[in-house]
Amino acid sequence: MIDEETQEIFRQETEALIESLQECLLQLNSTPDDMELVTQVFRDLHTLKGTGAMFGFARLAEFIHDFEAAFEQVRSGNAVVTPDLIAVSLKAYDLIVALLEGEEPPTEQDAELKAALGAVTSGGAAPAAAAAAGDAAEEAPAAEGELEGWKLRFKLPPEFMEIGGNPVAILEELMEIGGPDTKVEALLDGLPALAELKPNELHTAWEMILPPSADEGDIRDVFMFHEDSMELELTAIRGAAPVVEAAPVEAEAVPVDAEAAPAEAVKTEAPKAEAKKSGGKKSGSANVQMRVSAERLDDIMDRVGELVIAEARLSDLAQKLNDPNLTEVVEDIQRLALGLRDTTMAIRLTPMSSITGRFQRLAHDLAGKTGKDFDFVIEGEETELDKTVIEKLSDPLVHILRNAVDHGLEDNDTRVAAGKPARGTVRLKASYSGADVLISVQDDGKGLDPEFIFNRAVDRGMISADANLSRNEIFHLLMAPGFSTAEQVTDLSGRGVGTDVVKSTVEALRGSVEIESELGQGSSFTLRLPLTLAIIDGLLLQVGEERYTVPLAAVEGIVEEPEEIRDGTESTTTVELREKLISIMRLREIFETGGTRADHPKVVLVRTGDQQIGLAVDRIIGSYQTVIKQLSPMHSRLNVFSGATILGDGDVALIVDVAQLVKAEGLDHDNKEQAA
Amino acid sequence: MTLELVTASEDDLKDMVAFEMGGELLVVPTRILREVLEPPKLTRVPLAGPYSAGLINVRGVVLPVTDLRPLFEMEQKPFDIDTRVLVLELALEEGTMTIGVIAEKVHAVLALDPESIQKVPSVGTRWPQGAIKGIGRWKDRFVNLIDVEKIAETYLGAVPTDESLH
């Protein structure tokens, strides 16, 4: 029934809602009295229900309806937030996610969860109601003026069918809400004369009488997406009881429309904007969002890239012509082009916080399943990464986090015995480092035992017993396919599947994984990812007759090449610079460039990981807007180059990936430690 | 094999572009030819192995250029007035790849008689495994139908690097 495209639109629509819902539920766990959160949960559910119904997810909409009802109980003070409620809600949340993803979990689950939701909210109601009896009596006068039914009169817009609407479906939906006692009458007074009748226009209006069992919110929900262009009158038919008193109750019952629908007979004029706003993310922030396809963004990015290249050529030319008028205009254009570049790139960036919600949930579940008490701390949520990269990181991080809790943290008794605080800490941290982004998961658990890992790898036949491995290399065995350190395979982790996924995913993103651990003190897994932006600030260098670019963000300084290493021809050497011993890579030798040597060669100091490395080059040309062009499969396996760029004069220059070059030359830690 | 080859690319055979390298006449279907360039300025890619001639800028697009002469064990004579780069668009399994191929001289577009196409003898030729689809005749010369897709997949994708040891 639902085609893929619709499903995709729907999925995107609901993504933010789902994240918000989960986040609120988890926050409620620690601050159960926060009514604002309860309201937010309620709103998210309500909007999800409406959207779900519109896209034909009947089962979803029906289930959420009951979920929503449970939170309505909390909202109106008839129930309180308990750990049980949160636990059930999270399960309900999982079911929603499953349904959204098109899975078909057994239908009994719906009923079970509904029952559970009902139980936790009505069970809690007794004490709450007793305690707040006074309030309740005031706020919710039990029997408002006898509701005898609803009178509904509506006229859909004439173009309703042309835009793909189906009035019959609407009627059926209303009949379902009302049940067999519903009365329907078509109002034909809007029908034009036969000669003027356009068969594809809708002229009929309807009047319905629905029984009192029908829920006002349900009725309004049917029209949720048509409200702004239609006429809708919904009137409560009441007995003799005073109508005035009922007003606040009504307003409570239909929160989304609260402002637009003052209780009694209402003509809904344009509540759509209102409903959207209140149903949106947290406190309806004024941040208007727009969804654009990634393809279109890439197009813009490409154009901006071209613009930056053209701008560079223009600057080149202006410099040669040296006309002050021209220079002025060129400087203006330069400023505009850079501004445009920055804005465009920012569009693709998403903060880490967009995915941390699911990790919080995971931590919550893990604590429950393992019985280990721990604090889950997230730092650097504001760190921004390309959206596609962030999405790809989610799975690897889940694996690492699971392992940290399952294998890293000891149980509370063991911790106390070891003189550690009973509560463990797991830290998820994101930060920038030079041209890289670091995302690490640290735990203060028992740490990794190199000997144990080594023996396990030997047992598995992964390495030979006499292999000479550095500590670091031993840690990296953890991520080799088929390795599992768990003594017992648990439900959570230790299936030996997945940890190698961490490595392959990160490497596919041109990143690397760093593992550090002290036995008894804890471990940390760090994902190091290059900022894969399409345009970077580069430093253009000359080596022989060739030009290369390095990311400027990684450059920490430029010095004259010390006399004592000028004549060497080894590809790497070390020299004391500023009272520190630094490894130098001679690009001339590594790249076999040939050409004449400059009289005053330079050393560019770059940071990669936690070490500083010097690149010996002939000349520094200057900083340069570098538009990264991907290398074709023919060269992309050469990972010492992260791409190529087009210079102002139209030539192509390669972009050096310093971290990979360091690795290729054997100057990274693995090899260093071994040598030491 | 000959029959299969002929039926698969009979249309191609009518429209082949011929170029010369190391004294041999080679042909590729004009269907995959995007353009023929005067030799542009090449940016060498260090560590990329003998088949990589470097990178060129074709109207803002960076393209790799391959020199197939080392693969065919031909002498690499310096660029001269006849040297050209054929820009070919290859349909590879992983997607399309646009690549420049150095040609010492580009001849003409010609049609080959399917009847004249023969299998490549498995021994005694300079052609590496899979590089040639068949050998045909045009006027009184042998023409070699090179399989650029196969060459790209077999010989150009696998750039020898130190990294493969890690």
XYZ file of C-alpha atoms in Angstrom, chain A residues 108-671:
564
model
C -0.030 -9.609 20.713
C 2.795 -7.311 21.626
C 0.604 -4.290 20.996
C -2.061 -5.570 23.331
C 0.421 -6.579 26.021
C 2.104 -3.218 25.997
C -1.211 -1.405 25.964
C -2.295 -3.403 28.974
C 0.993 -2.726 30.702
C 0.714 0.977 29.980
C -2.800 0.996 31.318
C -1.699 -0.892 34.427
C 1.212 1.395 35.303
C -0.807 4.522 34.845
C -3.928 3.390 36.640
C -1.976 1.587 39.381
C -0.131 4.753 40.187
C -3.333 6.694 40.048
C -4.629 5.539 43.393
C -1.981 7.106 45.621
C -1.623 10.073 43.399
C -5.294 10.679 43.269
C -5.583 10.198 47.012
C -2.772 12.580 47.718
C -4.040 15.165 45.378
C -7.665 14.589 45.974
C -8.339 18.235 46.538
C -6.604 19.310 43.382
C -8.203 16.620 41.335
C -11.633 17.593 42.456
C -10.982 21.145 41.465
C -9.307 20.474 38.219
C -11.419 17.691 36.945
C -15.009 17.964 38.018
C -16.017 14.373 37.533
C -19.265 14.690 35.690
C -19.431 17.717 33.490
C -22.728 18.520 31.887
C -23.805 15.188 30.455
C -22.208 14.814 27.077
C -24.806 13.356 24.757
C -22.802 13.285 21.580
C -20.968 15.315 19.002
C -22.355 17.210 16.119
C -19.882 17.417 13.331
C -20.312 19.454 10.202
C -17.567 19.637 7.642
C -16.913 20.682 4.100
C -13.686 19.645 2.470
C -11.995 21.951 -0.034
C -13.328 21.602 -3.628
C -9.912 20.470 -4.928
C -9.698 17.806 -2.247
C -9.908 14.898 -4.687
C -7.551 16.498 -7.150
C -4.808 16.660 -4.557
C -5.281 12.988 -3.902
C -7.693 13.065 -0.992
C -10.348 10.434 -0.541
C -13.541 11.662 1.117
C -14.844 8.131 1.476
C -11.824 7.180 3.562
C -12.496 10.160 5.797
C -16.085 9.119 6.260
C -15.064 5.580 7.010
C -12.572 6.748 9.547
C -15.199 8.848 11.268
C -17.635 5.930 11.221
C -15.020 3.853 12.914
C -14.572 6.402 15.670
C -18.277 6.781 16.146
C -19.237 3.164 15.840
C -22.604 1.883 14.638
C -24.543 4.683 16.340
C -23.140 7.344 14.046
C -25.537 9.183 11.842
C -24.378 10.678 8.575
C -26.104 13.032 6.262
C -24.767 14.525 3.075
C -25.447 18.214 2.615
C -25.950 18.973 -0.995
C -26.745 22.678 -0.849
C -23.297 23.527 -2.235
C -23.962 21.515 -5.374
C -23.910 23.718 -8.484
C -26.272 23.432 -11.409
C -25.626 20.444 -13.613
C -24.142 22.578 -16.379
C -21.559 24.005 -14.042
C -20.776 20.766 -12.266
C -17.160 19.764 -12.478
C -16.905 16.076 -11.802
C -13.466 16.310 -10.218
C -14.501 18.894 -7.664
C -15.997 18.077 -4.328
C -19.151 19.999 -3.509
C -20.708 17.842 -0.876
C -20.598 18.696 2.803
C -21.484 16.280 5.544
C -23.173 16.424 8.883
C -22.637 13.672 11.401
C -23.871 12.922 14.855
C -21.347 10.904 16.798
C -22.044 9.177 20.093
C -20.482 10.595 23.294
C -17.992 7.712 23.376
C -16.165 9.321 20.486
C -13.095 11.273 21.512
C -12.902 14.870 20.381
C -9.185 14.553 19.699
C -9.783 11.511 17.512
C -12.385 13.324 15.497
C -10.151 16.307 14.960
C -7.234 14.098 14.102
C -9.102 12.836 11.070
C -8.831 16.314 9.616
C -5.366 17.019 10.926
C -3.848 17.654 7.527
C -6.700 19.415 5.826
C -7.724 21.820 8.510
C -6.437 25.000 7.001
C -8.440 24.833 3.793
C -11.679 23.328 4.976
C -14.685 24.232 7.013
C -15.089 22.270 10.204
C -17.607 22.649 13.012
C -17.530 20.329 15.961
C -20.094 20.939 18.645
C -20.640 19.023 21.815
C -24.258 18.140 22.384
C -24.841 18.465 26.084
C -27.550 17.922 28.572
C -28.713 20.480 31.087
C -25.495 20.748 33.120
C -23.726 24.103 33.137
C -21.524 24.451 30.144
C -19.157 27.024 31.620
C -17.602 24.603 34.041
C -16.795 22.137 31.373
C -14.622 24.553 29.501
C -11.249 24.057 31.218
C -11.646 20.308 31.120
C -12.152 20.334 27.440
C -9.114 22.485 26.934
C -7.118 19.935 28.877
C -8.310 17.014 26.918
C -7.164 18.313 23.571
C -3.837 19.864 24.338
C -2.560 20.358 20.832
C -5.510 22.395 19.827
C -5.850 24.018 23.190
C -5.360 27.564 22.019
C -7.316 27.150 18.864
C -10.139 25.173 20.338
C -11.723 26.784 23.341
C -13.768 23.875 24.479
C -17.166 24.372 23.073
C -18.428 24.795 19.560
C -15.477 25.838 17.521
C -14.985 26.756 13.991
C -11.456 25.656 13.274
C -10.032 28.321 11.106
C -6.319 27.762 10.738
C -4.975 25.726 13.589
C -2.547 23.849 11.406
C 0.358 26.144 12.011
C -0.364 26.097 15.704
C -0.558 22.370 15.874
C 2.660 21.991 13.985
C 4.477 24.405 16.167
C 3.471 22.839 19.402
C 4.020 19.369 18.025
C 7.499 20.168 16.861
C 10.701 19.846 18.803
C 11.275 21.134 22.296
C 9.337 24.218 23.290
C 8.555 24.845 19.618
C 11.892 26.532 19.029
C 11.616 29.245 16.413
C 14.238 27.491 14.321
C 12.496 26.856 11.042
C 13.781 23.706 9.401
C 13.752 22.740 5.795
C 14.481 19.366 4.316
C 16.589 19.280 1.191
C 17.802 16.226 -0.657
C 21.463 15.424 -0.152
C 21.921 15.346 -3.906
C 20.910 18.973 -4.245
C 23.278 19.920 -1.474
C 26.070 18.117 -3.239
C 25.258 20.091 -6.375
C 25.537 23.339 -4.469
C 28.739 22.138 -2.902
C 30.181 21.349 -6.334
C 29.256 24.768 -7.657
C 30.737 26.484 -4.653
C 33.826 24.403 -5.238
C 34.025 25.627 -8.820
C 33.460 29.169 -7.621
C 36.318 28.926 -5.170
C 38.607 27.628 -7.898
C 37.555 30.405 -10.261
C 38.061 32.918 -7.480
C 41.581 31.603 -6.921
C 42.367 32.092 -10.604
C 40.957 35.578 -10.496
C 43.128 36.446 -7.489
C 46.154 35.085 -9.308
C 45.394 37.252 -12.295
C 44.655 40.358 -10.250
C 47.961 39.988 -8.494
C 49.766 39.917 -11.826
C 47.879 42.895 -13.267
C 48.295 44.838 -10.040
C 45.458 47.272 -10.731
C 44.136 48.681 -7.441
C 40.549 48.900 -8.715
C 40.577 45.313 -9.819
C 42.214 44.223 -6.575
C 39.452 45.824 -4.589
C 36.712 43.988 -6.462
C 38.631 40.738 -6.272
C 38.947 41.100 -2.526
C 35.195 41.595 -2.281
C 34.542 38.531 -4.358
C 37.019 36.583 -2.299
C 35.250 37.508 0.893
C 31.862 36.588 -0.551
C 33.095 33.299 -1.963
C 34.587 32.321 1.374
C 31.429 33.255 3.206
C 29.389 31.221 0.774
C 31.750 28.316 1.181
C 31.494 28.355 4.958
C 27.718 28.602 4.934
C 27.371 25.810 2.420
C 29.618 23.517 4.339
C 27.833 24.261 7.558
C 24.624 22.978 5.977
C 25.991 19.472 5.843
C 27.247 19.508 9.387
C 25.274 17.979 12.187
C 26.235 18.066 15.841
C 26.972 14.805 17.601
C 23.952 15.482 19.787
C 21.737 14.330 16.921
C 22.655 10.741 17.702
C 23.563 10.775 21.378
C 19.966 10.077 22.362
C 20.256 6.501 21.220
C 23.432 6.035 23.239
C 21.723 7.299 26.341
C 19.041 4.759 25.730
C 21.598 2.056 25.195
C 23.360 2.966 28.441
C 20.042 2.833 30.238
C 19.276 -0.625 28.843
C 22.764 -1.890 29.515
C 22.578 -0.813 33.140
C 19.343 -2.718 33.456
C 20.573 -5.866 31.774
C 23.989 -6.114 33.376
C 22.988 -4.860 36.799
C 26.029 -2.587 36.760
C 25.507 0.872 38.098
C 27.336 3.476 36.111
C 27.246 7.080 35.054
C 27.093 7.736 31.378
C 28.689 11.070 30.585
C 28.560 12.718 27.185
C 31.029 15.481 26.377
C 31.440 17.603 23.291
C 27.947 16.975 21.958
C 28.242 20.191 19.989
C 31.098 18.790 17.901
C 29.935 18.858 14.323
C 30.509 16.269 11.650
C 29.204 15.602 8.194
C 25.759 14.104 8.570
C 26.531 11.029 6.519
C 29.603 10.368 8.643
C 27.645 10.719 11.862
C 25.070 8.213 10.692
C 27.752 5.704 9.818
C 29.393 6.096 13.210
C 26.328 5.117 15.112
C 26.796 1.359 14.800
C 30.493 1.246 15.649
C 29.880 3.392 18.703
C 27.096 1.116 19.845
C 29.502 -1.820 19.681
C 32.212 -0.025 21.589
C 29.806 1.207 24.214
C 28.400 -2.248 24.731
C 31.822 -3.703 25.132
C 32.828 -0.991 27.564
C 29.908 -1.794 29.842
C 29.800 -5.519 29.307
C 33.511 -6.311 29.392
C 35.119 -3.148 30.674
C 33.155 -2.288 33.794
C 33.374 -4.692 36.694
C 30.282 -5.371 38.761
C 29.804 -3.066 41.706
C 31.115 -5.441 44.372
C 34.312 -6.136 42.470
C 34.835 -2.421 42.043
C 34.480 -1.741 45.732
C 36.851 -4.590 46.505
C 39.383 -3.044 44.122
C 39.117 0.248 45.958
C 37.230 2.015 43.197
C 33.984 3.916 43.520
C 31.077 1.476 43.252
C 29.569 3.381 40.365
C 31.545 3.123 37.190
C 31.788 5.867 34.630
C 31.533 5.558 30.891
C 32.367 8.650 28.943
C 31.498 9.403 25.341
C 33.528 12.329 24.179
C 33.818 14.159 20.890
C 36.409 16.813 20.095
C 38.454 18.327 17.312
C 42.150 17.703 16.941
C 43.817 19.483 14.071
C 42.177 18.312 10.861
C 40.625 15.345 12.624
C 37.650 14.680 14.803
C 38.129 12.401 17.757
C 35.296 10.413 19.234
C 36.208 8.331 22.226
C 34.507 5.970 24.601
C 36.304 5.675 27.927
C 35.475 3.459 30.851
C 37.088 3.206 34.276
C 36.704 -0.545 34.362
C 39.178 -3.351 34.577
C 41.165 -2.441 31.498
C 42.530 -4.710 28.809
C 44.927 -7.496 29.649
C 47.450 -7.772 26.800
C 48.577 -11.207 27.907
C 45.042 -12.532 27.927
C 44.327 -11.082 24.515
C 47.555 -12.448 23.108
C 46.845 -15.964 24.368
C 43.311 -15.838 23.099
C 44.509 -14.823 19.656
C 47.006 -17.682 19.683
C 44.239 -20.101 20.692
C 42.136 -18.869 17.837
C 44.995 -19.410 15.434
C 45.042 -15.746 14.562
C 48.711 -15.306 15.364
C 51.537 -17.671 16.120
C 52.645 -18.141 19.720
C 56.045 -16.619 19.053
C 54.709 -13.523 17.309
C 56.421 -10.369 18.481
C 53.681 -7.814 18.868
C 53.648 -4.396 20.463
C 51.124 -3.671 23.157
C 49.186 -1.614 20.690
C 49.146 -4.337 18.079
C 47.851 -6.761 20.672
C 44.988 -4.394 21.515
C 44.131 -4.128 17.852
C 43.629 -7.886 17.717
C 40.376 -7.132 19.522
C 39.034 -5.753 16.318
C 40.149 -8.580 14.106
C 37.306 -10.677 12.721
C 36.343 -13.600 14.920
C 37.897 -12.363 18.124
C 35.894 -12.256 21.310
C 37.224 -11.726 24.798
C 34.050 -12.620 26.609
C 34.458 -15.716 28.724
C 30.789 -16.247 28.305
C 28.882 -15.112 25.332
C 26.279 -12.732 26.641
C 23.142 -11.340 25.188
C 24.780 -7.965 24.875
C 28.107 -8.499 23.287
C 30.860 -10.968 22.921
C 29.536 -12.727 19.904
C 32.729 -11.842 18.153
C 30.673 -10.257 15.465
C 30.660 -6.559 15.106
C 33.881 -5.413 16.627
C 35.594 -5.903 13.312
C 32.785 -3.804 11.866
C 34.108 -0.944 13.968
C 37.413 -1.170 12.235
C 36.078 -1.562 8.716
C 33.545 1.252 9.078
C 36.082 3.651 10.466
C 38.633 2.745 7.850
C 36.079 3.215 5.112
C 35.769 6.767 6.404
C 39.548 7.093 6.171
C 39.816 7.107 9.912
C 41.581 4.942 12.441
C 40.882 3.435 15.828
C 43.206 4.024 18.758
C 43.042 1.858 21.822
C 44.561 2.763 25.143
C 44.246 0.824 28.325
C 45.788 0.439 31.757
C 45.078 -2.804 33.513
C 42.795 -2.070 36.440
C 42.319 1.550 35.429
C 40.099 1.336 32.395
C 40.290 1.558 28.634
C 39.546 4.043 25.950
C 38.659 3.485 22.323
C 39.147 6.506 20.142
C 37.850 6.888 16.623
C 39.931 9.368 14.703
C 38.228 10.682 11.591
C 39.449 13.215 9.086
C 37.163 16.183 8.570
C 35.895 15.089 5.200
C 34.756 18.443 4.070
C 34.749 19.176 0.403
C 36.717 22.383 0.817
C 39.509 22.899 3.306
C 42.116 25.524 3.969
C 45.298 24.048 2.647
C 48.940 24.956 2.813
C 50.509 24.690 -0.613
C 54.057 23.377 -0.613
C 56.634 22.927 -3.281
C 58.834 19.857 -3.386
C 61.225 19.754 -6.335
C 59.096 21.013 -9.206
C 55.918 19.561 -7.789
C 53.258 21.086 -5.573
C 51.394 19.416 -2.737
C 48.766 20.559 -0.265
C 48.465 19.704 3.408
C 45.411 20.627 5.494
C 46.223 23.920 7.202
C 44.395 22.804 10.327
C 47.117 20.222 10.917
C 49.981 22.704 10.490
C 51.501 23.952 13.730
C 54.503 25.840 12.489
C 57.080 26.391 9.788
C 60.817 26.544 10.438
C 63.988 26.726 8.366
C 65.336 23.264 7.767
C 68.215 22.730 10.241
C 71.612 22.634 8.545
C 72.521 19.248 9.993
C 69.811 17.364 8.117
C 69.942 19.210 4.795
C 72.200 16.821 3.002
C 70.636 13.552 4.058
C 68.847 11.369 1.565
C 67.023 8.951 3.837
C 63.268 9.337 3.630
C 62.996 9.976 7.365
C 65.292 11.345 10.026
C 65.097 12.964 13.432
C 66.303 16.336 14.595
C 66.110 18.431 17.721
C 63.832 21.393 17.168
C 62.790 23.809 19.887
C 64.299 21.425 22.433
C 62.196 18.528 21.244
C 63.176 15.533 19.204
C 61.079 15.474 16.074
C 60.767 12.966 13.254
C 61.233 14.537 9.856
C 59.832 13.105 6.638
C 61.633 14.246 3.537
C 58.903 14.546 0.950
C 61.487 14.849 -1.808
C 62.762 11.351 -1.031
C 59.418 9.760 -0.198
C 57.754 11.088 -3.340
C 60.918 10.736 -5.465
C 60.286 14.143 -6.924
C 63.732 14.939 -8.275
C 64.278 18.535 -9.365
C 66.630 21.051 -7.863
C 66.837 21.606 -4.170
C 65.906 25.035 -2.832
C 68.539 27.141 -1.151
C 66.461 27.669 1.950
C 64.382 24.549 2.458
C 61.693 24.558 5.115
C 60.224 22.148 7.609
C 56.470 22.227 8.114
C 55.484 21.035 11.568
C 52.221 19.130 11.459
C 50.188 17.456 14.138
C 48.853 13.998 13.639
C 47.294 12.209 16.531
C 49.343 13.076 19.568
C 52.619 13.506 17.779
C 54.273 16.316 15.925
C 56.028 15.480 12.682
C 58.115 17.625 10.402
C 57.696 17.596 6.633
C 60.862 18.684 4.832
C 59.909 20.653 1.717
C 61.605 23.068 -0.635
C 59.294 26.024 -0.484
C 56.091 27.214 1.166
C 53.820 28.737 -1.460
C 51.061 29.842 0.870
C 47.657 29.034 2.229
C 45.092 28.105 -0.325
C 41.404 27.360 -0.614
C 41.531 23.705 -1.413
C 38.560 22.094 -3.102
C 38.940 18.394 -2.504
C 38.367 16.237 -5.576
C 38.100 12.557 -4.861
C 40.669 10.336 -6.489
C 39.457 7.701 -8.920
C 39.647 4.017 -7.991
C 42.934 3.960 -9.842
C 44.577 6.106 -7.170
C 42.259 6.019 -4.208
C 43.917 2.962 -2.733
C 47.029 5.030 -2.298
C 45.843 6.416 0.959
C 48.769 8.754 1.522
C 46.795 11.158 -0.663
C 43.331 12.070 0.489
C 42.413 13.703 -2.811
C 43.493 16.215 -5.400
C 42.728 19.856 -5.969
C 42.863 22.276 -8.872
C 45.144 25.263 -8.401
C 44.674 28.805 -9.649
C 46.741 28.127 -12.757
C 44.667 25.078 -13.623
C 47.215 22.501 -12.519
C 46.306 19.607 -10.302
C 47.954 19.229 -6.888
C 47.690 16.263 -4.561
C 46.510 16.598 -0.984
C 48.769 14.774 1.442
C 47.113 12.776 4.188
C 49.691 13.320 6.885
C 48.396 10.638 9.235
C 48.536 7.994 6.514
C 51.946 9.116 5.367
C 53.249 8.803 8.908
C 51.836 5.311 9.028
C 53.271 4.350 5.655
C 56.693 5.552 6.749
C 56.476 3.570 9.950
C 56.661 6.567 12.267
C 53.415 5.901 14.031
C 53.157 4.487 17.521
C 52.901 0.829 16.622
C 56.299 0.838 15.136
